[in-house]
Amino acid sequence: TQNLKLIAINSVAIFNYMKSKKYNNTKLAIGIGKAIISFILLYIFIAMGYSLSLQKFIQTISENSYLVFMIFVFVIGIFSSVLFMPLNIYTGFYLEHKYNLSNQTFFKYFLENLKSMLVGLVIGVPILLLFFYVINQFGDLWWLVFASAMFLISVVLSQLFPIIILPIFYKIIPLGDEELKTRISNLAKGAGIKVENVFSFDMSKNTKKANAAFTGLGKTKRIILGDTLLNDYTKDEIETVIAHELGHYKHNHIIKNLIFGTVSSFLTFFIISILYKNSLSWFYFENITQIAALPLLSLWAMIIGLIQSPIGNILSRKYEYEADRYAIKSTHKPDSFIKTLNNLTDQNLGDREPHAFVEWFFYSHPSINNRINAIKNFVSEKGIIEITTEIQSEV
C-alpha cells in the first residue's frame, strides 16, 4: 500500500512537472515569436518605404505635425493590435483556461483588456506628445530632456499607482485580519520601515494564481495581498512572503533599482539617439524629426533591450536571493518559507527547472529549485531552525 501511495505521488509530481513545462515553454515560444515578427515587420515597414508613404498620406488629411504624428502612431498601433489579437487571446485567455488558471469569462477578459487599453491611452498619449515636442525643440539633445522627463513621470506614476490606477482593476480593501496585520507591522518595524497601510485585493476575480507586493512611494507606500494568498496560505506562510518583500527594502533594493534604472535609462536613450541619427541615411530619411523615420527608434530599442535584459535579470536574481535570506533571518521559519515557495510555484504553474540559458536570459527571479537549494545552504551555514508561532508564544 505504501509503495502504491509513493507511485501515485510520484506520478502526480511528474504530471505537474510536465504540465508546467508545457505551459511555460508555450508562453515563452509565443513571446519570442511575437518579438521576432514585430522586429521583422517593423523593419520591412521602414525599408520598403511604407512608413514614408503613410506619413505622406496622413499629411493630405492634415498639415498639423502633431496630429500627423498621433495618427501615424495610432495606425501602427491598431495594425499591431489586430495582427497579434489571435495570439494575445490565445495566451491571455485560452491558455490560462486550458491550464485551469483563469477565473475570467471572455466578456470579463475583454473588459479588463479594454480598461488596460484606456488607461494606457490616458498615460501614453501625453507622453507621446511630450516626446514629439522634445525631439522637435531640443534636436540632438532630445534624449537627455526626454530621459529626465520620464524619470519624473515614473516617480509620479509610482505614487499614483496604488491609489488611482490599481483600484480601476481591483477592489482594494483594508486587511481585516488583525493578527496578521500585527505580524506584518512587527516585521516592518524589524526592517526599520513604517508601514501603516496593509490591504487585500480581489485577485481571484481574474486568476487562481496567488501573489503579494509592495507598491507606491512615500505616503502611498502600502502592502497589498491577493485574496488567493490570504485564503490558501497560513499566517506563518504569508509572514514569510511579506518578510521576503521587506528584505528588498532592508537591502535598499528599491533605491538601487531606482539608481540602476535611471542610469540605464539615460544611457539607453543616449545610445539609441546616436544609432538613430547615424542610421537615418540607410533608409534615405532627412532628419531626426521626420515622422516616417521615428519607427527606427523602436528598432534600435528592441536591439538594445535584447542586450540589457539579461544584465537586468542577473541583478534582479541577486536581489531575490538576498531577500530570501532576509526572510529566513527575520522569521526563523525556513520550512514554512520553502513550503510556501513550493505551493506558490504549483499554484502559479511555474517552471521549477527551466533551461539554464532560459533562466539566465529571461528570468528576473531564480528558478524555484535554485532558490530552495540556496535557502537550504544558508540555513545549514547559519544553523537556523524553524520557530513556529506556538513556540514563540511559549517563550
mmCIF file of N, CA, C and O in Angstrom, residues 41 44 56 73-74 85 89 103 112 117 144 187 212 224 239 249 252 275 335:
data_model
loop_
_atom_site.group_PDB
_atom_site.id
_atom_site.type_symbol
_atom_site.label_atom_id
_atom_site.label_comp_id
_atom_site.label_asym_id
_atom_site.label_seq_id
_atom_site.Cartn_x
_atom_site.Cartn_y
_atom_site.Cartn_z
ATOM 1 N N LEU A 41 8.630 42.835 -39.213
ATOM 2 C CA LEU A 41 7.585 43.637 -39.856
ATOM 3 C C LEU A 41 7.892 45.131 -39.769
ATOM 4 O O LEU A 41 7.657 45.872 -40.733
ATOM 5 N N ILE A 44 10.601 45.874 -42.320
ATOM 6 C CA ILE A 44 10.027 45.911 -43.673
ATOM 7 C C ILE A 44 9.223 47.195 -43.875
ATOM 8 O O ILE A 44 9.291 47.825 -44.937
ATOM 9 N N LYS A 56 3.069 60.571 -45.765
ATOM 10 C CA LYS A 56 2.599 61.448 -46.847
ATOM 11 C C LYS A 56 1.079 61.389 -46.990
ATOM 12 O O LYS A 56 0.433 62.420 -47.241
ATOM 13 N N VAL A 73 1.055 57.151 -35.317
ATOM 14 C CA VAL A 73 1.272 56.199 -34.224
ATOM 15 C C VAL A 73 0.054 55.302 -34.034
ATOM 16 O O VAL A 73 0.174 54.088 -33.861
ATOM 17 N N PHE A 74 -1.148 55.892 -34.097
ATOM 18 C CA PHE A 74 -2.366 55.114 -33.884
ATOM 19 C C PHE A 74 -2.594 54.097 -34.997
ATOM 20 O O PHE A 74 -3.052 52.981 -34.741
ATOM 21 N N MET A 85 -3.848 40.043 -32.238
ATOM 22 C CA MET A 85 -5.018 39.740 -31.415
ATOM 23 C C MET A 85 -5.233 38.236 -31.225
ATOM 24 O O MET A 85 -5.479 37.790 -30.090
ATOM 25 N N ILE A 89 -5.176 36.615 -27.478
ATOM 26 C CA ILE A 89 -6.331 35.911 -26.928
ATOM 27 C C ILE A 89 -5.941 34.482 -26.546
ATOM 28 O O ILE A 89 -6.360 33.967 -25.496
ATOM 29 N N ASN A 103 -10.112 32.616 -13.931
ATOM 30 C CA ASN A 103 -11.495 32.664 -13.463
ATOM 31 C C ASN A 103 -12.346 33.589 -14.334
ATOM 32 O O ASN A 103 -13.498 33.863 -13.991
ATOM 33 N N GLU A 112 -11.399 43.717 -19.089
ATOM 34 C CA GLU A 112 -10.128 44.046 -18.433
ATOM 35 C C GLU A 112 -9.118 44.583 -19.439
ATOM 36 O O GLU A 112 -8.373 45.529 -19.142
ATOM 37 N N MET A 117 -6.313 49.172 -22.051
ATOM 38 C CA MET A 117 -6.065 49.995 -23.225
ATOM 39 C C MET A 117 -6.384 51.464 -22.950
ATOM 40 O O MET A 117 -5.615 52.360 -23.311
ATOM 41 N N LEU A 144 18.390 63.546 -23.614
ATOM 42 C CA LEU A 144 18.663 63.993 -22.249
ATOM 43 C C LEU A 144 17.405 64.584 -21.610
ATOM 44 O O LEU A 144 17.066 64.274 -20.460
ATOM 45 N N LEU A 187 7.053 42.858 11.613
ATOM 46 C CA LEU A 187 8.111 42.570 10.639
ATOM 47 C C LEU A 187 8.650 43.863 10.040
ATOM 48 O O LEU A 187 9.861 44.026 9.861
ATOM 49 N N ALA A 212 1.614 38.682 -3.687
ATOM 50 C CA ALA A 212 1.601 39.822 -2.774
ATOM 51 C C ALA A 212 2.678 40.777 -3.238
ATOM 52 O O ALA A 212 3.607 40.392 -3.947
ATOM 53 N N ILE A 224 0.077 45.061 -0.379
ATOM 54 C CA ILE A 224 -1.184 44.513 -0.883
ATOM 55 C C ILE A 224 -1.059 42.995 -1.006
ATOM 56 O O ILE A 224 -0.052 42.474 -1.478
ATOM 57 N N GLU A 239 3.476 35.319 6.318
ATOM 58 C CA GLU A 239 4.502 36.112 7.004
ATOM 59 C C GLU A 239 5.849 36.003 6.300
ATOM 60 O O GLU A 239 6.566 36.993 6.151
ATOM 61 N N TYR A 249 13.423 46.056 0.862
ATOM 62 C CA TYR A 249 13.588 47.376 1.462
ATOM 63 C C TYR A 249 14.808 47.419 2.373
ATOM 64 O O TYR A 249 15.573 48.380 2.375
ATOM 65 N N ASN A 252 17.902 47.879 0.598
ATOM 66 C CA ASN A 252 17.893 49.074 -0.271
ATOM 67 C C ASN A 252 17.778 48.732 -1.759
ATOM 68 O O ASN A 252 18.303 49.448 -2.614
ATOM 69 N N LEU A 275 22.590 55.913 -32.492
ATOM 70 C CA LEU A 275 22.319 54.911 -33.529
ATOM 71 C C LEU A 275 21.225 55.388 -34.481
ATOM 72 O O LEU A 275 21.302 55.175 -35.695
ATOM 73 N N ASP A 335 11.290 26.278 6.923
ATOM 74 C CA ASP A 335 10.406 25.231 6.404
ATOM 75 C C ASP A 335 9.114 25.828 5.853
ATOM 76 O O ASP A 335 8.618 25.413 4.795
#
